[in-house]
Short mmCIF file of C-alpha atoms in Angstrom, two decimals:
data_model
loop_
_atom_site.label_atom_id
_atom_site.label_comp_id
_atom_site.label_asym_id
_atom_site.label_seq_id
_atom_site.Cartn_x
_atom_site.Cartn_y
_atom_site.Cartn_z
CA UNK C 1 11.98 -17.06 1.55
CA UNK C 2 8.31 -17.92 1.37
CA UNK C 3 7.16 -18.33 5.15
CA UNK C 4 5.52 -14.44 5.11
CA UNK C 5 2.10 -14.63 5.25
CA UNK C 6 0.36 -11.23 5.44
CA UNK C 7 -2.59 -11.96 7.05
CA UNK C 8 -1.10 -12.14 10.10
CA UNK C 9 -1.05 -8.03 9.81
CA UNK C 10 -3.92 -7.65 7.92
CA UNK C 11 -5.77 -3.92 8.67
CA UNK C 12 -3.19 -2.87 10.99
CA UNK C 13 -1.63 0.63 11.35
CA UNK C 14 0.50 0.37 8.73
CA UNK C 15 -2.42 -1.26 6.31
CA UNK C 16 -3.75 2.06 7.05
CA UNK C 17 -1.03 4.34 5.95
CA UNK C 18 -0.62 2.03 2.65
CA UNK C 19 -3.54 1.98 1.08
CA UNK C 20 -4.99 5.42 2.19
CA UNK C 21 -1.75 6.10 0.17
CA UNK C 22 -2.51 4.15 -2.65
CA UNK C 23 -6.60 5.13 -3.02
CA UNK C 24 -5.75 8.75 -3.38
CA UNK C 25 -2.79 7.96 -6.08
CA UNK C 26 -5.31 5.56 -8.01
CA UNK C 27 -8.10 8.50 -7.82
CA UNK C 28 -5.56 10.83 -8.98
CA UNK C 29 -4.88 8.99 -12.02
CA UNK C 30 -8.39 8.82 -12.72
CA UNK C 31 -9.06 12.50 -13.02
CA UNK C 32 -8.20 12.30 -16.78
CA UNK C 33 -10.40 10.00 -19.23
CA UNK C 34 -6.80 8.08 -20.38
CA UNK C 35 -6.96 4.95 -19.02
CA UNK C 36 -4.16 3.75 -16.71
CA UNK C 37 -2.72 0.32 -15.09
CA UNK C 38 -2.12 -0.48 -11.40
CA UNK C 39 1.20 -3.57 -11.07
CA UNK C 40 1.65 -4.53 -7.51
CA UNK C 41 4.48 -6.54 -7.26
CA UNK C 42 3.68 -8.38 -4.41
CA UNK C 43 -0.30 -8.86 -4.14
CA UNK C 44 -0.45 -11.15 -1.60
CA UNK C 45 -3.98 -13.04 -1.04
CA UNK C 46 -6.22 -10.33 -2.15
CA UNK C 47 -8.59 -10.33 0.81
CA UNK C 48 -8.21 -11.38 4.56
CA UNK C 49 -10.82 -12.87 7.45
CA UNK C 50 -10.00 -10.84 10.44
CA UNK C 51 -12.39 -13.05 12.51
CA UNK C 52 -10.49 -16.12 12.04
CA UNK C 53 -7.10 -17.72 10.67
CA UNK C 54 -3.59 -15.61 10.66
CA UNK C 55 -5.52 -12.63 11.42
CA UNK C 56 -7.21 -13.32 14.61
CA UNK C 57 -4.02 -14.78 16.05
CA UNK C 58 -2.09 -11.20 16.79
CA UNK C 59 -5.39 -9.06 16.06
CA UNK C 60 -3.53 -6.39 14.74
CA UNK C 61 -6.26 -5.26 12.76
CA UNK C 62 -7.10 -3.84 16.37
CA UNK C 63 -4.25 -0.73 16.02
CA UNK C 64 -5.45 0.03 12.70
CA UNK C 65 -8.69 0.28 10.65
CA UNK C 66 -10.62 -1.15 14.12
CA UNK C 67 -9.84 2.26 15.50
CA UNK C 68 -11.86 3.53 12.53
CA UNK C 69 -14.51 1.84 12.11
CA UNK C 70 -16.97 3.41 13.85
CA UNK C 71 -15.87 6.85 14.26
CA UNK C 72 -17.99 9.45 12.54
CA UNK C 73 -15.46 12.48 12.15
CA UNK C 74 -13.54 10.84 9.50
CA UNK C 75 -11.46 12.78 7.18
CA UNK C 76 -12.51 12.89 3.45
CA UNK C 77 -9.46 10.75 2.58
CA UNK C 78 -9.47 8.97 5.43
CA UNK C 79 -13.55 8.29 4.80
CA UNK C 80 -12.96 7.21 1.36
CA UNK C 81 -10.41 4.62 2.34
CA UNK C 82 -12.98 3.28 5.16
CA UNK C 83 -15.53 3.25 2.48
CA UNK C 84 -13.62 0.50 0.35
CA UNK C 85 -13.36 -1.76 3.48
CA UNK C 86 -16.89 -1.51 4.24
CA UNK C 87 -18.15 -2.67 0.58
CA UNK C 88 -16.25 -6.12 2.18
CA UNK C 89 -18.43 -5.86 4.82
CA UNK C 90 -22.14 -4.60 4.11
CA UNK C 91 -23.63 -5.87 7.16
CA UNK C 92 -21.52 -3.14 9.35
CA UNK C 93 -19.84 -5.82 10.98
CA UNK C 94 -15.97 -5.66 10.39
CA UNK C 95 -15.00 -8.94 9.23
CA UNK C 96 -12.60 -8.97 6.23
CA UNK C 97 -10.28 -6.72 5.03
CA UNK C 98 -9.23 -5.86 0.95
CA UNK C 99 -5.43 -6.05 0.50
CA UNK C 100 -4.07 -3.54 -2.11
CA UNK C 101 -5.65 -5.28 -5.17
CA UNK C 102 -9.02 -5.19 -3.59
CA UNK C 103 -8.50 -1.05 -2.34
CA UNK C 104 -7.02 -0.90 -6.35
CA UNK C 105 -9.69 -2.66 -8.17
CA UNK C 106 -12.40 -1.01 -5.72
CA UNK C 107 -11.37 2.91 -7.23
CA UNK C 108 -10.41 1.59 -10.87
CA UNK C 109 -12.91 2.44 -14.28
CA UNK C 110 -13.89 -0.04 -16.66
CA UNK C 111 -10.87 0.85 -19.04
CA UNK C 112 -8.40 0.75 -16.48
CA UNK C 113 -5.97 -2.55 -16.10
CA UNK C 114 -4.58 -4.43 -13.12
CA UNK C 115 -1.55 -6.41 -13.25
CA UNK C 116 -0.87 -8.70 -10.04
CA UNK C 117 2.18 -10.39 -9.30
CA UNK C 118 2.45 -12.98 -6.11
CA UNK C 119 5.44 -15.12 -5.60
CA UNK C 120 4.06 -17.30 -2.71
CA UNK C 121 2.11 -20.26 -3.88
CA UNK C 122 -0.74 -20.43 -1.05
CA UNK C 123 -1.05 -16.63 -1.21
CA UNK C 124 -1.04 -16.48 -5.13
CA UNK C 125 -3.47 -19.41 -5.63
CA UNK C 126 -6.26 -17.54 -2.69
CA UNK C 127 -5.47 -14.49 -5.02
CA UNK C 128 -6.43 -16.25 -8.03
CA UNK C 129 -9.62 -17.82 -6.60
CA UNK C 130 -10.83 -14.29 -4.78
CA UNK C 131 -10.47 -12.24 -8.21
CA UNK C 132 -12.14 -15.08 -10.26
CA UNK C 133 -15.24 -15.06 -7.57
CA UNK C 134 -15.05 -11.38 -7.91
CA UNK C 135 -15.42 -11.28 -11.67
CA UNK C 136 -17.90 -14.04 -11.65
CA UNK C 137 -20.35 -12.21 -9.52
CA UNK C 138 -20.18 -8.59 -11.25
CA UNK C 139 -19.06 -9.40 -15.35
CA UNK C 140 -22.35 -10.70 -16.42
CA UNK C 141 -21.25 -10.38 -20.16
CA UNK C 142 -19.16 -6.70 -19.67
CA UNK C 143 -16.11 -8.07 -20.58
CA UNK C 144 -14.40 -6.87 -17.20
CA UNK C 145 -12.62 -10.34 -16.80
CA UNK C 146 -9.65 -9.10 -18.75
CA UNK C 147 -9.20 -6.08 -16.76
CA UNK C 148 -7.28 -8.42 -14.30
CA UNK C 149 -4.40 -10.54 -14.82
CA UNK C 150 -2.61 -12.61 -12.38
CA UNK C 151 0.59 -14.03 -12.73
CA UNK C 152 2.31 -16.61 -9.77
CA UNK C 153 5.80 -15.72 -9.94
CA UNK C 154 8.34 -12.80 -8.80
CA UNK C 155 7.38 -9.63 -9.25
CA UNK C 156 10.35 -7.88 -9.27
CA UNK C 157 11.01 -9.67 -12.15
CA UNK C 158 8.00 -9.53 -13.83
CA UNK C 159 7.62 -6.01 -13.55
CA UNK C 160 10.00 -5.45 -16.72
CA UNK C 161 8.05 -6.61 -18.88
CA UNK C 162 4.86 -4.19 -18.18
CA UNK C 163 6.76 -1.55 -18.33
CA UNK C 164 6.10 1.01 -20.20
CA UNK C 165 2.20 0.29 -20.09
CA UNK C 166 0.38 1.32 -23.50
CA UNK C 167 -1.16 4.18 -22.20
CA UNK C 168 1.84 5.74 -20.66
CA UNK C 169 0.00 6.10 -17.46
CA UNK C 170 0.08 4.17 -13.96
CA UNK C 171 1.28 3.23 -10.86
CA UNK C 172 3.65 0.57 -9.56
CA UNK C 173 2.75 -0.71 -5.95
CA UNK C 174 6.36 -1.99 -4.10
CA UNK C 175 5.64 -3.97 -0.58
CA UNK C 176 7.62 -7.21 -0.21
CA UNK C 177 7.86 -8.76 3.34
CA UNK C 178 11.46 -7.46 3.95
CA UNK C 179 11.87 -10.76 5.78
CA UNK C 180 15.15 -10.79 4.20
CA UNK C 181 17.83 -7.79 3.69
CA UNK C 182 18.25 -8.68 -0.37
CA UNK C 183 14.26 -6.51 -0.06
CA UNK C 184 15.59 -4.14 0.39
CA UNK C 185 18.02 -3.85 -2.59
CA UNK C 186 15.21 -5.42 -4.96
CA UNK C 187 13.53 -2.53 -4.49
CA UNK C 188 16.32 0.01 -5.35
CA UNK C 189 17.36 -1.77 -8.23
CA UNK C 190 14.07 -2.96 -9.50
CA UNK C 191 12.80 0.88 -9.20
CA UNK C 192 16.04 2.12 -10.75
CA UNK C 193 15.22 0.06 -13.61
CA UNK C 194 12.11 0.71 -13.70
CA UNK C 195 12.35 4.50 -14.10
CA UNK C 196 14.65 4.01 -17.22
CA UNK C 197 11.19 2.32 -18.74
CA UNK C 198 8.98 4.66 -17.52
CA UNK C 199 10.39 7.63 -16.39
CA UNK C 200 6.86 9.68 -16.23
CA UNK C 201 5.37 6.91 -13.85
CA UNK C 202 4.12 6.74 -9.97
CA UNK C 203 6.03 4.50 -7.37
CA UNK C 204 5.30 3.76 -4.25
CA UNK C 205 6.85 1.90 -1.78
CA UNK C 206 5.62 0.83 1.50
CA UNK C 207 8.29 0.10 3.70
CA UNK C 208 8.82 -0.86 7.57
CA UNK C 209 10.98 1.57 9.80
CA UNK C 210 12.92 -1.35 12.09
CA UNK C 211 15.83 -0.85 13.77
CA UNK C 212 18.09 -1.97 10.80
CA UNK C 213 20.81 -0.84 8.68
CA UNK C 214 18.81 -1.41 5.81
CA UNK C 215 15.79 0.10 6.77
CA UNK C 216 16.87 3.18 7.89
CA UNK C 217 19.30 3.64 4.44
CA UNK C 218 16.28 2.99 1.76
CA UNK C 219 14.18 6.20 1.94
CA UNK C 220 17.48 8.38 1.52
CA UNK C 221 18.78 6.18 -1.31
CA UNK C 222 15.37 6.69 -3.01
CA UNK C 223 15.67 10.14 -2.82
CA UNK C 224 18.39 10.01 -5.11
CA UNK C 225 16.63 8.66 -7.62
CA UNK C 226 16.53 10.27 -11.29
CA UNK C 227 12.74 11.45 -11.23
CA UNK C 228 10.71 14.94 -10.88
CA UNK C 229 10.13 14.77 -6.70
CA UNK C 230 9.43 12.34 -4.41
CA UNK C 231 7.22 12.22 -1.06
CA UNK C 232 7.91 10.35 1.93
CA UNK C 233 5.94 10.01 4.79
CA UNK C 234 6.22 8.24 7.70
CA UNK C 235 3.32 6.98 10.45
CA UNK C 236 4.58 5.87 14.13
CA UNK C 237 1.88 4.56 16.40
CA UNK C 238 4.06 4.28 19.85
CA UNK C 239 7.26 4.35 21.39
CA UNK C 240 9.78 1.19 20.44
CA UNK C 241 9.44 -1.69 22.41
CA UNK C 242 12.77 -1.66 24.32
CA UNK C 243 13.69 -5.49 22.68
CA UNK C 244 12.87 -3.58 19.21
CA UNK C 245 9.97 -6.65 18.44
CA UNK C 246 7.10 -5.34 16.94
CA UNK C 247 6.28 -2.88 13.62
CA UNK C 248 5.75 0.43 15.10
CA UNK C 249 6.22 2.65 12.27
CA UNK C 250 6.03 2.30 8.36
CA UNK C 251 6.75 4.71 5.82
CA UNK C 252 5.22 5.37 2.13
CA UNK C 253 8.02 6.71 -0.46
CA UNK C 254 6.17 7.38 -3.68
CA UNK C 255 8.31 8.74 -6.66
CA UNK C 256 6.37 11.57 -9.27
CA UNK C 257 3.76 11.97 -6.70
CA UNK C 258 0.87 13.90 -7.80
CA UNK C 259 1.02 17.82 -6.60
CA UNK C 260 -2.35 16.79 -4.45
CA UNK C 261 -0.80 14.16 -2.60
CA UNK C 262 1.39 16.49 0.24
CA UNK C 263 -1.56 19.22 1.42
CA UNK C 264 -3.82 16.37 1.77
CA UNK C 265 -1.22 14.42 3.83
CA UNK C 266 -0.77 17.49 6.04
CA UNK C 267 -4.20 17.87 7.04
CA UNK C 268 -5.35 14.02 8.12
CA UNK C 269 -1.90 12.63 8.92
CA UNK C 270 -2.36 14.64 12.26
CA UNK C 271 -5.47 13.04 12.58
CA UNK C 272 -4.26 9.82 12.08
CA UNK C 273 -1.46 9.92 14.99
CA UNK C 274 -4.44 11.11 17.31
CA UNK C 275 -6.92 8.14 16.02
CA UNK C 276 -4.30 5.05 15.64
CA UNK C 277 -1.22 6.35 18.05
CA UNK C 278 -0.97 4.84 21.86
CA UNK C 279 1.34 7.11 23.58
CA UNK C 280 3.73 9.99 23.46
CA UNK C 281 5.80 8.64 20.89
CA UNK C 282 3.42 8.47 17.88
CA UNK C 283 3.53 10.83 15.49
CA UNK C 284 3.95 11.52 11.94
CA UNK C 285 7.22 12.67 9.05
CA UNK C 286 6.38 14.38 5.90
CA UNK C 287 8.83 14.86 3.32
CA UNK C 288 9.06 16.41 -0.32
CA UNK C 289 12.00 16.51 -2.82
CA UNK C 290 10.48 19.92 -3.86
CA UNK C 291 10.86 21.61 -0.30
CA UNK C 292 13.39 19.68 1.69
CA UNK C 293 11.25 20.32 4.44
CA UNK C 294 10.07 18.08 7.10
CA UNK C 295 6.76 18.52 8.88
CA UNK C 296 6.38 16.91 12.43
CA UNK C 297 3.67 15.63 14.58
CA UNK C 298 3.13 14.06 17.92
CA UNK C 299 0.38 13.04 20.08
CA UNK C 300 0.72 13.86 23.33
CA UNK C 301 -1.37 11.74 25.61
#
């Protein structure tokens, strides 16, 4: 199916959790001088206009990096991640919003590759056109053009053939729409797969908590998978609507996370239920396959 457009949730809550995520696993990576490549199999458009189109229509921008904008007791991680929206926005006024390409190629080096995969053709041809304007405006003869590559097709598929990268390093982004219940198998399978390839690789997938057989089932059959740990945390921003309509929580699952990932999740994800949640039902999940254990938080309001 090829009716989800993501701009219609573009900077929302679960925007947040996602590429917060993803910044600190791509700045992770870059610690060591080996270079490393970034494939998100579903890219979507690269960049979105919150002030107009699919994103103005819901706004839901407004339960997510709006309710960060402007506050000045940030977190370092949390900072860092506000920090790569505002270089889409120098004039202070928040207007667009980078989609997990734009958050990758915004913390990437020189020698470091990104490999983009986007299935629907609107989507995949805005993709195309944003990174080419992008290279155009900073390459001036450094040879970054290559850095990126962009291919319009399924990236489940395609991610086979990347895999393992030459380096032996990097990190495979997994957020389809999940319009459909075959998602959510793709992504077991695909991962599955994937870890036979590249055992020594980072995973992570963003997924939606719904009131579904399907959703509820993933994160436990991910744990199962053949790697060394896993991490799963989870970000609820109210109480369930009593018709179930609406995304009030999402979850990151990220396989061979790096040992940094957890303490720093500890300390702002409590911060993050207080910033973004709306009543007594947000809170927050934090799992490990090291410690079993599973750290709580509410807001109380």
């Amino acid at each position: 199916m090829l009716s989800y457009r993501h701009a219609f949730h573009a900077g929302n809550h679960a925007d947040v959790l996602k590429h917060l995520v993803t910044i600190q696993l791509l700045r992770y990576l870059g610690q060591k001088d080996t270079s490393y490549m970034v494939i998100d199999t579903h890219a979507g458009a690269g960049v979105y206009a919150l002030d107009g189109g699919y994103a103005s229509k819901n706004a839901e921008y407004e339960t997510g990096i709006s309710r960060l904008w402007d506050r000045k007791d940030l977190p370092p991680a949390v900072a860092e991640y506000v920090d790569v929206v505002r270089q889409l926005n120098p004039d202070g006024k928040l207007r667009y919003y980078p989609g997990s390409p734009y958050c990758a190629d915004a913390v990437m080096r020189e020698q470091d590759r990104l490999r983009l995969f986007e299935l629907h053709p609107s989507d995949g041809k805005i993709l195309t056109d944003n990174f080419r304007r992008l290279e155009a405006e900073r390459e001036r003869g450094s040879g970054r053009g290559k850095r990126v590559m962009i291919t319009l097709g399924d990236g489940f598929l395609g991610l086979k053939a990347l895999l393992p990268p030459p380096s032996r390093r990097g990190l495979v982004l997994i957020d389809p729409p999940y319009e459909v219940k075959e998602d959510y198998r793709h992504v077991k399978n695909t991962i599955e797969d994937a870890l036979t390839r590249f055992s020594t690789g980072t995973y992570a997938v963003w997924y939606p908590l719904l009131n579904r057989m399907e959703s509820r089932q993933m994160p436990d059959k991910l744990k199962r998978m053949k790697a060394n740990g896993w991490l799963n945390v989870t970000l609820t921003v109210r109480t369930p609507s009593p018709d179930g309509f609406g995304l009030h929580s999402s979850g990151m699952f990220v396989i061979n996370p790096p040992w940094t990932l957890e303490p720093m999740l500890k300390e702002l994800m409590p911060y993050l239920v207080k910033t973004l949640g709306t009543d007594s039902g947000a809170g927050f999940t934090l799992e490990s396959g090291q410690t079993k254990a599973v750290d709580t938080g509410t807001r109380r309001v």
